[in-house]
Structure formats: C-alpha cells, structure tokens
PDB file of C-alpha atoms in Angstrom:
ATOM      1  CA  UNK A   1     -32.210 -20.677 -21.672  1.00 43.00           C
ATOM      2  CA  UNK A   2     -32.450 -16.681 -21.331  1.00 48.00           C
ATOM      3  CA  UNK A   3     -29.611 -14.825 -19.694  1.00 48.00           C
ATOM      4  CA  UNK A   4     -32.262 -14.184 -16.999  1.00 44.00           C
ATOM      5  CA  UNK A   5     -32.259 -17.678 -16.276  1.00 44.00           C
ATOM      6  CA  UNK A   6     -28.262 -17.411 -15.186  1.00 48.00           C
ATOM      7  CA  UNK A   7     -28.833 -16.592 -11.751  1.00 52.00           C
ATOM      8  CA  UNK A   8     -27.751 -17.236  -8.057  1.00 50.00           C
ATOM      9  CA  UNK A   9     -30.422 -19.422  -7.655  1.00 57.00           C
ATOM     10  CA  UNK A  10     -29.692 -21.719 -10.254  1.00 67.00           C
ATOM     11  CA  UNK A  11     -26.453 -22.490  -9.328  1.00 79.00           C
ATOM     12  CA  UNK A  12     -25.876 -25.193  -6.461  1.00 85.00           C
ATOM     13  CA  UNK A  13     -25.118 -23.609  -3.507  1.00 84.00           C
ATOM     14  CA  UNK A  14     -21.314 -25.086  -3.271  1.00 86.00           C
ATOM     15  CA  UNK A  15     -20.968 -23.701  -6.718  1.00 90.00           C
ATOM     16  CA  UNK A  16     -22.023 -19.852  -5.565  1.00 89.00           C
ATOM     17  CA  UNK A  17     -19.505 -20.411  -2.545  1.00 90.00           C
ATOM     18  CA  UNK A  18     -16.756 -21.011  -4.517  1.00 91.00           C
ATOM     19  CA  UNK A  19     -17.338 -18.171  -6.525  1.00 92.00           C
ATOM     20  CA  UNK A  20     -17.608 -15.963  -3.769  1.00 91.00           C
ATOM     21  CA  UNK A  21     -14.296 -17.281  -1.894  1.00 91.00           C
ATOM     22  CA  UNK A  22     -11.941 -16.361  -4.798  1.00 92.00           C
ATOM     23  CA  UNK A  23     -13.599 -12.672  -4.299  1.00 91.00           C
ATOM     24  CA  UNK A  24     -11.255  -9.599  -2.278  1.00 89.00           C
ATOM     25  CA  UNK A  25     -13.184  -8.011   0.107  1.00 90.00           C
ATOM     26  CA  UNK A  26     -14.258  -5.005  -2.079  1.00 89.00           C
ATOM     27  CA  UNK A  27     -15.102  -7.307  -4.791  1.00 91.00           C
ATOM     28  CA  UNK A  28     -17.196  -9.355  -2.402  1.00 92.00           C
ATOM     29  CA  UNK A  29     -19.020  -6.459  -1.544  1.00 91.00           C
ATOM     30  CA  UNK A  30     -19.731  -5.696  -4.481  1.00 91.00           C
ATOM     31  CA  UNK A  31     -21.558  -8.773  -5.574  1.00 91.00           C
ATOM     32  CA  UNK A  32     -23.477  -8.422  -2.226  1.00 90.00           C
ATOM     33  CA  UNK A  33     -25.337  -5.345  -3.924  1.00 91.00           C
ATOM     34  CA  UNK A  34     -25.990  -7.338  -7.308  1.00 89.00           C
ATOM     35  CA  UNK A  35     -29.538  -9.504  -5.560  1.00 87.00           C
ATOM     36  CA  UNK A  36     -31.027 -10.321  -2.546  1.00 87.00           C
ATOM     37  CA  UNK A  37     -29.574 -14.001  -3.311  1.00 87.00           C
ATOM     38  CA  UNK A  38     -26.327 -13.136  -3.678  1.00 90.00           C
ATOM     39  CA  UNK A  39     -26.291 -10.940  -0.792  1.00 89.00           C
ATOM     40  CA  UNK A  40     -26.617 -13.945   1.422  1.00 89.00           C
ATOM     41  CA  UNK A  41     -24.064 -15.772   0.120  1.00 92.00           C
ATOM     42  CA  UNK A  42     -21.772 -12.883   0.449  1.00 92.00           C
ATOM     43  CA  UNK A  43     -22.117 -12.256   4.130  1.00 90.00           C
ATOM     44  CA  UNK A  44     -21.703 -16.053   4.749  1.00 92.00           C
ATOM     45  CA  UNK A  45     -19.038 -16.299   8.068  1.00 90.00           C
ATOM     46  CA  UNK A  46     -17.035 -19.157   6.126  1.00 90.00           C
ATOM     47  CA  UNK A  47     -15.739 -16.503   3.295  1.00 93.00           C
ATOM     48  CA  UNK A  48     -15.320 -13.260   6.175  1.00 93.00           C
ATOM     49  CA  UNK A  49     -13.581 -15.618   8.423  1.00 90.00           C
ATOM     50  CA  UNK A  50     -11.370 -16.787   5.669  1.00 91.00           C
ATOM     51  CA  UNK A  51     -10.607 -13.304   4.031  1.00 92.00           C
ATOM     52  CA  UNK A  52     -10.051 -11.815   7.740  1.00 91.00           C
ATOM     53  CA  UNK A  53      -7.770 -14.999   8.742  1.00 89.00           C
ATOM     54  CA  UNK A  54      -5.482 -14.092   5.204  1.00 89.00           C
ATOM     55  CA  UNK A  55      -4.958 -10.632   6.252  1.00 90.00           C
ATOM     56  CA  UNK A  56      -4.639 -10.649   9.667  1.00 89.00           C
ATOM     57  CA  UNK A  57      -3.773 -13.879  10.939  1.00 81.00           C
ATOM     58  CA  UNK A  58      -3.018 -13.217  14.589  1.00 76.00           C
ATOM     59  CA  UNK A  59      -6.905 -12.228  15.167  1.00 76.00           C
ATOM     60  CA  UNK A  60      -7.850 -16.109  14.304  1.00 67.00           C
ATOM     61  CA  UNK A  61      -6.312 -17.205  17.025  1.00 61.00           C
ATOM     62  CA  UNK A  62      -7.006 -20.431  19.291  1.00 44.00           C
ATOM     63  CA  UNK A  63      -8.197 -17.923  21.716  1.00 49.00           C
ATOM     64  CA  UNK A  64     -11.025 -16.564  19.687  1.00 62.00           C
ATOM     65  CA  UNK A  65     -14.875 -17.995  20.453  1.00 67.00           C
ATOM     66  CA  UNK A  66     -15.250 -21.174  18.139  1.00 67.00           C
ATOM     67  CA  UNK A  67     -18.798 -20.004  18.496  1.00 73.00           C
ATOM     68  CA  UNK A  68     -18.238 -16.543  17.205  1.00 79.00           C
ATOM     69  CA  UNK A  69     -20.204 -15.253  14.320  1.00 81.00           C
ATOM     70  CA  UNK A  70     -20.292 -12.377  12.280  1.00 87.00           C
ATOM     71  CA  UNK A  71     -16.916 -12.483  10.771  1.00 91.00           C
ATOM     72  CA  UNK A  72     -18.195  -9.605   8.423  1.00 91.00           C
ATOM     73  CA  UNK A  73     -19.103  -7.490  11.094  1.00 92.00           C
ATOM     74  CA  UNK A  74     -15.422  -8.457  12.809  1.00 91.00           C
ATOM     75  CA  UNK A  75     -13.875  -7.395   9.516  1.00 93.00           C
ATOM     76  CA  UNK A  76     -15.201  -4.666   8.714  1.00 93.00           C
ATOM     77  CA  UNK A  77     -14.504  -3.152  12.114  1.00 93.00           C
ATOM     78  CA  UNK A  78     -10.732  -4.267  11.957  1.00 93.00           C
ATOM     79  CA  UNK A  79     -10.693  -2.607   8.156  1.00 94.00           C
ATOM     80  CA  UNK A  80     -12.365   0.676   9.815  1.00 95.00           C
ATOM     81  CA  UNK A  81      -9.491   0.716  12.187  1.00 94.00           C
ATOM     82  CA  UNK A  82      -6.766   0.259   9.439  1.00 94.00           C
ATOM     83  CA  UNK A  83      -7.794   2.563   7.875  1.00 95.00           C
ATOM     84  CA  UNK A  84      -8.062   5.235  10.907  1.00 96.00           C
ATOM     85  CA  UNK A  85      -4.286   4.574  11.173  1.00 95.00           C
ATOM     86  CA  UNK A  86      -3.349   4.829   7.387  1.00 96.00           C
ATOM     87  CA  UNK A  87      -5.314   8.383   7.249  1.00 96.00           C
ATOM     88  CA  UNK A  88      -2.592   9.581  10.158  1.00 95.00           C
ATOM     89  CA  UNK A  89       0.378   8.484   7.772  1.00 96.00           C
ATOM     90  CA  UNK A  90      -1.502   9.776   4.757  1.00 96.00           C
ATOM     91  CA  UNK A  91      -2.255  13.226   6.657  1.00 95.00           C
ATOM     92  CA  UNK A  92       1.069  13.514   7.894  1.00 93.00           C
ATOM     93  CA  UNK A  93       3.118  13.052   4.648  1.00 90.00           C
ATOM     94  CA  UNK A  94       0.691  15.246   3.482  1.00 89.00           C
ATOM     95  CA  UNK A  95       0.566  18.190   5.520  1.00 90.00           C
ATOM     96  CA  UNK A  96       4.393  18.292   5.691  1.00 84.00           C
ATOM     97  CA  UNK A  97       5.122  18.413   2.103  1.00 79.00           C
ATOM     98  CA  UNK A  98       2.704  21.072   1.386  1.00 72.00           C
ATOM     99  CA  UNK A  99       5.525  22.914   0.625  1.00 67.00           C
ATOM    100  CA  UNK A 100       6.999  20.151  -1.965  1.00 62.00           C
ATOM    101  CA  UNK A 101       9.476  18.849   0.482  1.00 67.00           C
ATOM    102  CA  UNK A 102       9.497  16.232   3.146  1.00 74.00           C
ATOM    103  CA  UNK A 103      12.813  15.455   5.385  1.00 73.00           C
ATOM    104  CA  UNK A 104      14.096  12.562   6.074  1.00 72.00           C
ATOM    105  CA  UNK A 105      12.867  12.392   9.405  1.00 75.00           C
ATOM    106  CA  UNK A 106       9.461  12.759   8.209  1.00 85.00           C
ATOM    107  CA  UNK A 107       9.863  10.087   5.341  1.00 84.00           C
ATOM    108  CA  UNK A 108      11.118   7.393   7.695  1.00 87.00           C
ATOM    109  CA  UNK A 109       9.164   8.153  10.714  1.00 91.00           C
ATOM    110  CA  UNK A 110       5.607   7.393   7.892  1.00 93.00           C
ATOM    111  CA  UNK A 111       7.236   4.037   7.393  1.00 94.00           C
ATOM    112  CA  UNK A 112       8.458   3.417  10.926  1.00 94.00           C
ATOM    113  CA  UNK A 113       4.520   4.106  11.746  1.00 95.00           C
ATOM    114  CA  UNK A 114       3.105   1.416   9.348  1.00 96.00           C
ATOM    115  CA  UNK A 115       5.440  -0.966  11.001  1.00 94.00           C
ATOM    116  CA  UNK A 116       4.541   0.330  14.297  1.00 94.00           C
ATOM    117  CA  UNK A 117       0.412  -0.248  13.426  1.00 93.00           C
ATOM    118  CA  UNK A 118       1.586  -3.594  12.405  1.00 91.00           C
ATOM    119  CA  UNK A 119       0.402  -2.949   8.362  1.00 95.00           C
ATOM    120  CA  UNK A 120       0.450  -6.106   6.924  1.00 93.00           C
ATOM    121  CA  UNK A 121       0.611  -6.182   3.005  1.00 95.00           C
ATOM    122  CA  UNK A 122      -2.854  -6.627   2.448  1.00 93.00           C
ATOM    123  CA  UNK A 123      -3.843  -3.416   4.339  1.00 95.00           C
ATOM    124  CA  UNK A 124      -0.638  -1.319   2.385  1.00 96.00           C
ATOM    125  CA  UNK A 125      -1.806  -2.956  -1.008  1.00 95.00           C
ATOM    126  CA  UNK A 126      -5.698  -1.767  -0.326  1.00 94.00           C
ATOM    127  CA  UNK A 127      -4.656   1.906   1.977  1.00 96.00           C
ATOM    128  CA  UNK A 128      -1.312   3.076   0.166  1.00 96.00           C
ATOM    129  CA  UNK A 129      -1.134   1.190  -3.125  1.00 96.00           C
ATOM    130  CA  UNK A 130      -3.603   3.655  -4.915  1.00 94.00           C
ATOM    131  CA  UNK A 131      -3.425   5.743  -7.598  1.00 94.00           C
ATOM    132  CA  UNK A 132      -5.603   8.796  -5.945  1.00 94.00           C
ATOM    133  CA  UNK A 133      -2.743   9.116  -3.576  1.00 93.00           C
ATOM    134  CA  UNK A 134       0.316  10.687  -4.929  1.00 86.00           C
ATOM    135  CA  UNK A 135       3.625   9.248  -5.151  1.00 87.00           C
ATOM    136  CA  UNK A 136       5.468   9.392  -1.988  1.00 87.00           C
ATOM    137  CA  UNK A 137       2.551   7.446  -0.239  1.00 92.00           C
ATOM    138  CA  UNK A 138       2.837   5.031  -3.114  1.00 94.00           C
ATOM    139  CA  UNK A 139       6.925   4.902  -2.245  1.00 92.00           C
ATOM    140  CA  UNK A 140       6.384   4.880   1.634  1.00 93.00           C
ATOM    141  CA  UNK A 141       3.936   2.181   0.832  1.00 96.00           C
ATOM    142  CA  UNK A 142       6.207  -0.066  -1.464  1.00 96.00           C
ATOM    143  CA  UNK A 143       9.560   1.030   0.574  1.00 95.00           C
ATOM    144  CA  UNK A 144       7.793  -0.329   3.706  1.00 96.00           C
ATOM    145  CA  UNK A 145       6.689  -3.662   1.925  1.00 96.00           C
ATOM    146  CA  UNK A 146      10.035  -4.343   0.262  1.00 94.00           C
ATOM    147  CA  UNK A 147      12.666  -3.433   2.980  1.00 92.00           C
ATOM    148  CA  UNK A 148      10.612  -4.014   5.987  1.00 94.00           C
ATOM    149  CA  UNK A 149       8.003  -6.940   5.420  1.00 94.00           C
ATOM    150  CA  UNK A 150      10.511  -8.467   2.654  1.00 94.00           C
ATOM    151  CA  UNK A 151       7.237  -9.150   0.910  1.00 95.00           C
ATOM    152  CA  UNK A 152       8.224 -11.136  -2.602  1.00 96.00           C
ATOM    153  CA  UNK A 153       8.751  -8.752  -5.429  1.00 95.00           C
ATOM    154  CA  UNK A 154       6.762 -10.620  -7.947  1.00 95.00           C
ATOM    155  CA  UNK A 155       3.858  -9.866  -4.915  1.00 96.00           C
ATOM    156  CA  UNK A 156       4.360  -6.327  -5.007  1.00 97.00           C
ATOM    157  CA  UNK A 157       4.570  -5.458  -8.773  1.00 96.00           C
ATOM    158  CA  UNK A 158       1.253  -7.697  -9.152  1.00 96.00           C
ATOM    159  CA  UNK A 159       0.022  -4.947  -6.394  1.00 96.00           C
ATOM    160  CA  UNK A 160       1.572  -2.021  -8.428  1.00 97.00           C
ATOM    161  CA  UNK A 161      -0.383  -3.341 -11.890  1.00 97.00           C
ATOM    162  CA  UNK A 162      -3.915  -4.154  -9.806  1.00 93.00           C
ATOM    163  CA  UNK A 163      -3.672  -0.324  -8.652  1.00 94.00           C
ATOM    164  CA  UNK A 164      -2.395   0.881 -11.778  1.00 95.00           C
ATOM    165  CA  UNK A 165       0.578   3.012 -10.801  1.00 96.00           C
ATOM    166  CA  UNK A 166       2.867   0.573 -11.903  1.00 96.00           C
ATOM    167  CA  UNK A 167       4.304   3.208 -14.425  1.00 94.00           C
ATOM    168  CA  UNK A 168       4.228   6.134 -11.869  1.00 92.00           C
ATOM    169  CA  UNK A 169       8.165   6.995 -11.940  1.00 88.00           C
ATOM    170  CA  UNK A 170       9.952   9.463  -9.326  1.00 83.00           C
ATOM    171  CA  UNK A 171      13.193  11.119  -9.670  1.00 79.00           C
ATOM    172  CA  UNK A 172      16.025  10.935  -7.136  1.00 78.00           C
ATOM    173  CA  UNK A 173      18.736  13.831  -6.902  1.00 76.00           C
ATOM    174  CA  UNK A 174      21.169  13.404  -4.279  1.00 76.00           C
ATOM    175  CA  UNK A 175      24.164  15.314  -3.039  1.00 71.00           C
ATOM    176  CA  UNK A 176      27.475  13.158  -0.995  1.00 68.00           C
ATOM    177  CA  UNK A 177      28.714  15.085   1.399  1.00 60.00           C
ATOM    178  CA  UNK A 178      31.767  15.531   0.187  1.00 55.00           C
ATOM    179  CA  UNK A 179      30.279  17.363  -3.293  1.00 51.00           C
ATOM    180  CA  UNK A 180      28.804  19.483  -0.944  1.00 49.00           C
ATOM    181  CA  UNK A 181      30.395  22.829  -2.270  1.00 51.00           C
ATOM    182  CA  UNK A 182      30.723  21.704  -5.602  1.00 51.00           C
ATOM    183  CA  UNK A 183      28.683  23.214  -8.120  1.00 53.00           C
ATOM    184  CA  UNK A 184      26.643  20.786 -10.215  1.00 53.00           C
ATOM    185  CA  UNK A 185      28.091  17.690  -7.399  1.00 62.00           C
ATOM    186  CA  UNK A 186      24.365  16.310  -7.463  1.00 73.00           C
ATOM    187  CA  UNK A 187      23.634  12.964  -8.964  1.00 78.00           C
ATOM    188  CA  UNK A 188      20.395  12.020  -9.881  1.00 79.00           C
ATOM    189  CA  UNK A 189      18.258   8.714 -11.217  1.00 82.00           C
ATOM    190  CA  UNK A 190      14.367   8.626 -12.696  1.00 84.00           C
ATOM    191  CA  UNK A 191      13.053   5.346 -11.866  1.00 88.00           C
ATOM    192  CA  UNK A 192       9.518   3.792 -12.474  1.00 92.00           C
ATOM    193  CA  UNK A 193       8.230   2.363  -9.427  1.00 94.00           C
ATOM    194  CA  UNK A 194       7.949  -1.405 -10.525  1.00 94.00           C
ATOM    195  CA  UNK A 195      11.411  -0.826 -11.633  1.00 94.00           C
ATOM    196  CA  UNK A 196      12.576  -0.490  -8.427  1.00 92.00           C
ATOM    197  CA  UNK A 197      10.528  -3.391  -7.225  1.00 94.00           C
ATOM    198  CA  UNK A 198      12.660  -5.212  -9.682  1.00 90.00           C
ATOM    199  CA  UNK A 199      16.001  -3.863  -8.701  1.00 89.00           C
ATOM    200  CA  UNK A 200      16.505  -2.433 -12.165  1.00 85.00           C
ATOM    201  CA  UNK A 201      18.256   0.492 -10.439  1.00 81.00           C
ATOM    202  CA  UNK A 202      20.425  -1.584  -8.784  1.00 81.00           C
ATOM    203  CA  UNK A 203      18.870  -0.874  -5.182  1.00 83.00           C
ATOM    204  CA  UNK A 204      20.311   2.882  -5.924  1.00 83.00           C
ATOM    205  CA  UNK A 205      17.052   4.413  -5.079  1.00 83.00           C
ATOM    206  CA  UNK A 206      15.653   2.926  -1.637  1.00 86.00           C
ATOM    207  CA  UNK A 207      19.643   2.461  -0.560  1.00 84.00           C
ATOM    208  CA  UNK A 208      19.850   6.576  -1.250  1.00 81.00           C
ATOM    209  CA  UNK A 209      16.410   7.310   0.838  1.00 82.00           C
ATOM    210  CA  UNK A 210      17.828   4.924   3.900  1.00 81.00           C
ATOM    211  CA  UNK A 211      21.289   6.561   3.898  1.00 75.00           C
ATOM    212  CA  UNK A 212      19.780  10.393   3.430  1.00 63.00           C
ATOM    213  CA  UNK A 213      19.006  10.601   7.149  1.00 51.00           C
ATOM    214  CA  UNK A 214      22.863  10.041   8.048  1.00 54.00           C
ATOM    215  CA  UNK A 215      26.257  12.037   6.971  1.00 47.00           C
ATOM    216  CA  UNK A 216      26.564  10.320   4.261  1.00 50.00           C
ATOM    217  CA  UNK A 217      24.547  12.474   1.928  1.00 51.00           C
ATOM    218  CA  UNK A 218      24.085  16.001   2.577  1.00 48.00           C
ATOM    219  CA  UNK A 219      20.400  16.118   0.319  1.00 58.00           C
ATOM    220  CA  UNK A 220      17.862  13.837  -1.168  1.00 63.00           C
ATOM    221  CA  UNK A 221      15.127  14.907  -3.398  1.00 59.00           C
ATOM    222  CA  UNK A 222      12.594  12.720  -4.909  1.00 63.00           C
ATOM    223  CA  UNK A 223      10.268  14.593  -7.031  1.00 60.00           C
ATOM    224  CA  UNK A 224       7.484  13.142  -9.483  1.00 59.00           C
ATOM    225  CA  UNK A 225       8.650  14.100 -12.958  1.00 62.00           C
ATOM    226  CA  UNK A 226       5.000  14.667 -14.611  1.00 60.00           C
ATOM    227  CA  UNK A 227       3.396  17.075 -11.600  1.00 55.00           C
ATOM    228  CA  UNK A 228       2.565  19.658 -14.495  1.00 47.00           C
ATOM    229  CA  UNK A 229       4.527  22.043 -13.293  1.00 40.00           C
ATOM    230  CA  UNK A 230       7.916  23.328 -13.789  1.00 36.00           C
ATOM    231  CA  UNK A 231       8.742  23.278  -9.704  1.00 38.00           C
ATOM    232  CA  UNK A 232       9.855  19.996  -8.055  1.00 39.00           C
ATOM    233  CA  UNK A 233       6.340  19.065  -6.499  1.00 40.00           C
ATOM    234  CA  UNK A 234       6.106  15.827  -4.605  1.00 46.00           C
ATOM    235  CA  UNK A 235       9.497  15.948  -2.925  1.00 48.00           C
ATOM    236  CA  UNK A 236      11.566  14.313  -0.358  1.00 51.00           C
ATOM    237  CA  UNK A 237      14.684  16.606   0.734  1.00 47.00           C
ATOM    238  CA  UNK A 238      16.640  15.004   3.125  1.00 45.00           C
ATOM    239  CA  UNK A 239      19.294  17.212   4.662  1.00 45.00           C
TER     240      UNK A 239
END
C-alpha cells in the first residue's frame, strides 16, 4: 500500500474521531486545513463541545439548548472574547513598563484582572504562557495560576515546557525596609521560572512580589537577566 493510500478515508470513522478528540484546539485546526475529509471530522460538534466543556465548564450548563449546534462556532466566539480581555492585561503591563519598571500596583492589579475575567488555566496556558511575550506576562501568567487557581505544579511546568519558556529565568532584588538607608542592604535571587513552579526558591520569589505592595519591603525589582542590554529591562519596582 502507497503512503497515498493512508488517508482519512480509509480509516473507520470511530477511528478518525478518536484521533481528532485527543487534538487542542489549535492542533485541531490545524488538521482541518490538511483535506476536505478531515475538515469534516474536525468541525464535528461532539469534539467542540467537548474541548469547550474542558475549558470552560460553566458554559455547558443544564441550561444550555440540548439542541444546540455549532459548538465550533460557540468556541471560537468564547476564544475571540478571551482573548479581547488578555490583550487589555497584555497592553497594560506593557505600556507601563515602557520605561523598564512596573509598580506593584500595576503588577497585582494584571493578576487581580485575570481573576476578575474569570481566566481559567486553559485560556492563561494558550494567552500568557508564550514565548513571544516577555517575561513578566509569563510571571503574571504563572503567579496567577499558582497562587490564585492553585493549579497543580506538575500542570504548570508541563505548560512552561509545551511553550518553551521553561528556562526563561528573572532576577529578584529587593530592599526591607529597615535596610532602607543602608548602602548595598538589597538582597537579590535569579530564578528560572519552572524553578519557581517547583518551589526550588523556597517560595522566596512570589512571597517577595505579594509582600512588595506593603511596608514590608521598601523595593522590588524583577528584571530578565539576558535582555541584551546592560540596563535592567523587563522590571517590576515595587516601592
């Protein structure tokens, strides 16, 4: 038998479905585009309905039309929307560390607005978990996951690998209060992020970004270690 011969329409159509179902929605899309066979499979309502009730349960409902259709359609419209509200956190953190700094304020109102949107981890992992963003989004995104939706960590570092910025590391300076006028008082800690999905600093990190917007520390910085410059770029001061 050719390799032509291997297609969609030799495989039973149980077979195809299966396939299909252990697809992510981008993935699923993707195979859509490979054939006109395959792109019927794809949009079948028994994998959208499936991949929209994983992500966002509440919409699946007892409420919702047992007649509905387009699932797809449903899904794609929900993802649209997500990502409308990720694009406010993502311009925000954004336009207020164009300077290289963000304040603590800033840092914890982007992660008090994911929980406010009601981000699941699904829509962090596929809107903040990425490696075009730079790494505060990637922190907000993780913090928010970790402290908020106490998501497992073995969940999160398999998100960290799958978006490859597993081994994206930030630095953390901080100064107590009471080093305040002291001359070289600052303490500091380079951690890679799934390090700190693992604890390996001992909480330090994420403890140090929660407690920066109280008394308790008079400035944060968190600063990406490989921005090719010699400036701190990518930072959160907290004062």
């Amino acid at each position: 038998m050719s390799q032509s011969d291997y297609s969609y329409s030799s495989l039973p159509k149980e077979i195809s479905l299966k396939i299909a179902s252990s697809l992510e929605a981008p993935a699923l899309s993707s195979l859509a585009c490979c054939s006109r066979d395959w792109q019927e499979i794809c949009v079948s309502d028994c994998l959208w309905k499936s991949l929209l009730k994983e992500r966002w349960p509440l919409l699946c409902g007892a409420d919702k039309d047992p007649n509905f259709k387009d699932w797809r359609g449903f899904y794609v419209k929900q993802h649209e929307e997500q990502k409308r509200q990720a694009e406010y956190v993502i311009n925000l953190v954004e336009q207020r560390s164009l300077f290289g700094s963000l304040n603590a304020v800033d840092y914890l109102h982007a992660i008090s607005c994911l929980e406010r949107m009601q981000f699941g981890f699904r829509d962090v992992q596929m809107l903040m978990l990425k490696p075009k963003l730079n790494v505060l989004l990637n922190l907000i995104g993780l913090h928010y996951c970790l402290k908020n939706l106490q998501v497992p960590a073995f969940h999160i570092t398999e998100a960290l690998w799958s978006g490859k910025i597993a081994d994206r590391q930030v630095c953390v300076k901080w100064r107590p209060t009471y080093n305040f006028r002291i001359r070289g008082g600052d303490q500091s800690r380079c951690v890679y992020l799934k390090d700190l999905v693992k604890g390996e600093d001992d909480g330090e990190v994420l403890t140090v970004l929660e407690r920066g917007a109280t008394y308790e520390l008079s400035r944060v910085q968190v600063s990406d270690p490989f921005s090719g410059s010699g400036d701190e770029h990518e930072l959160i001061t907290i004062i």
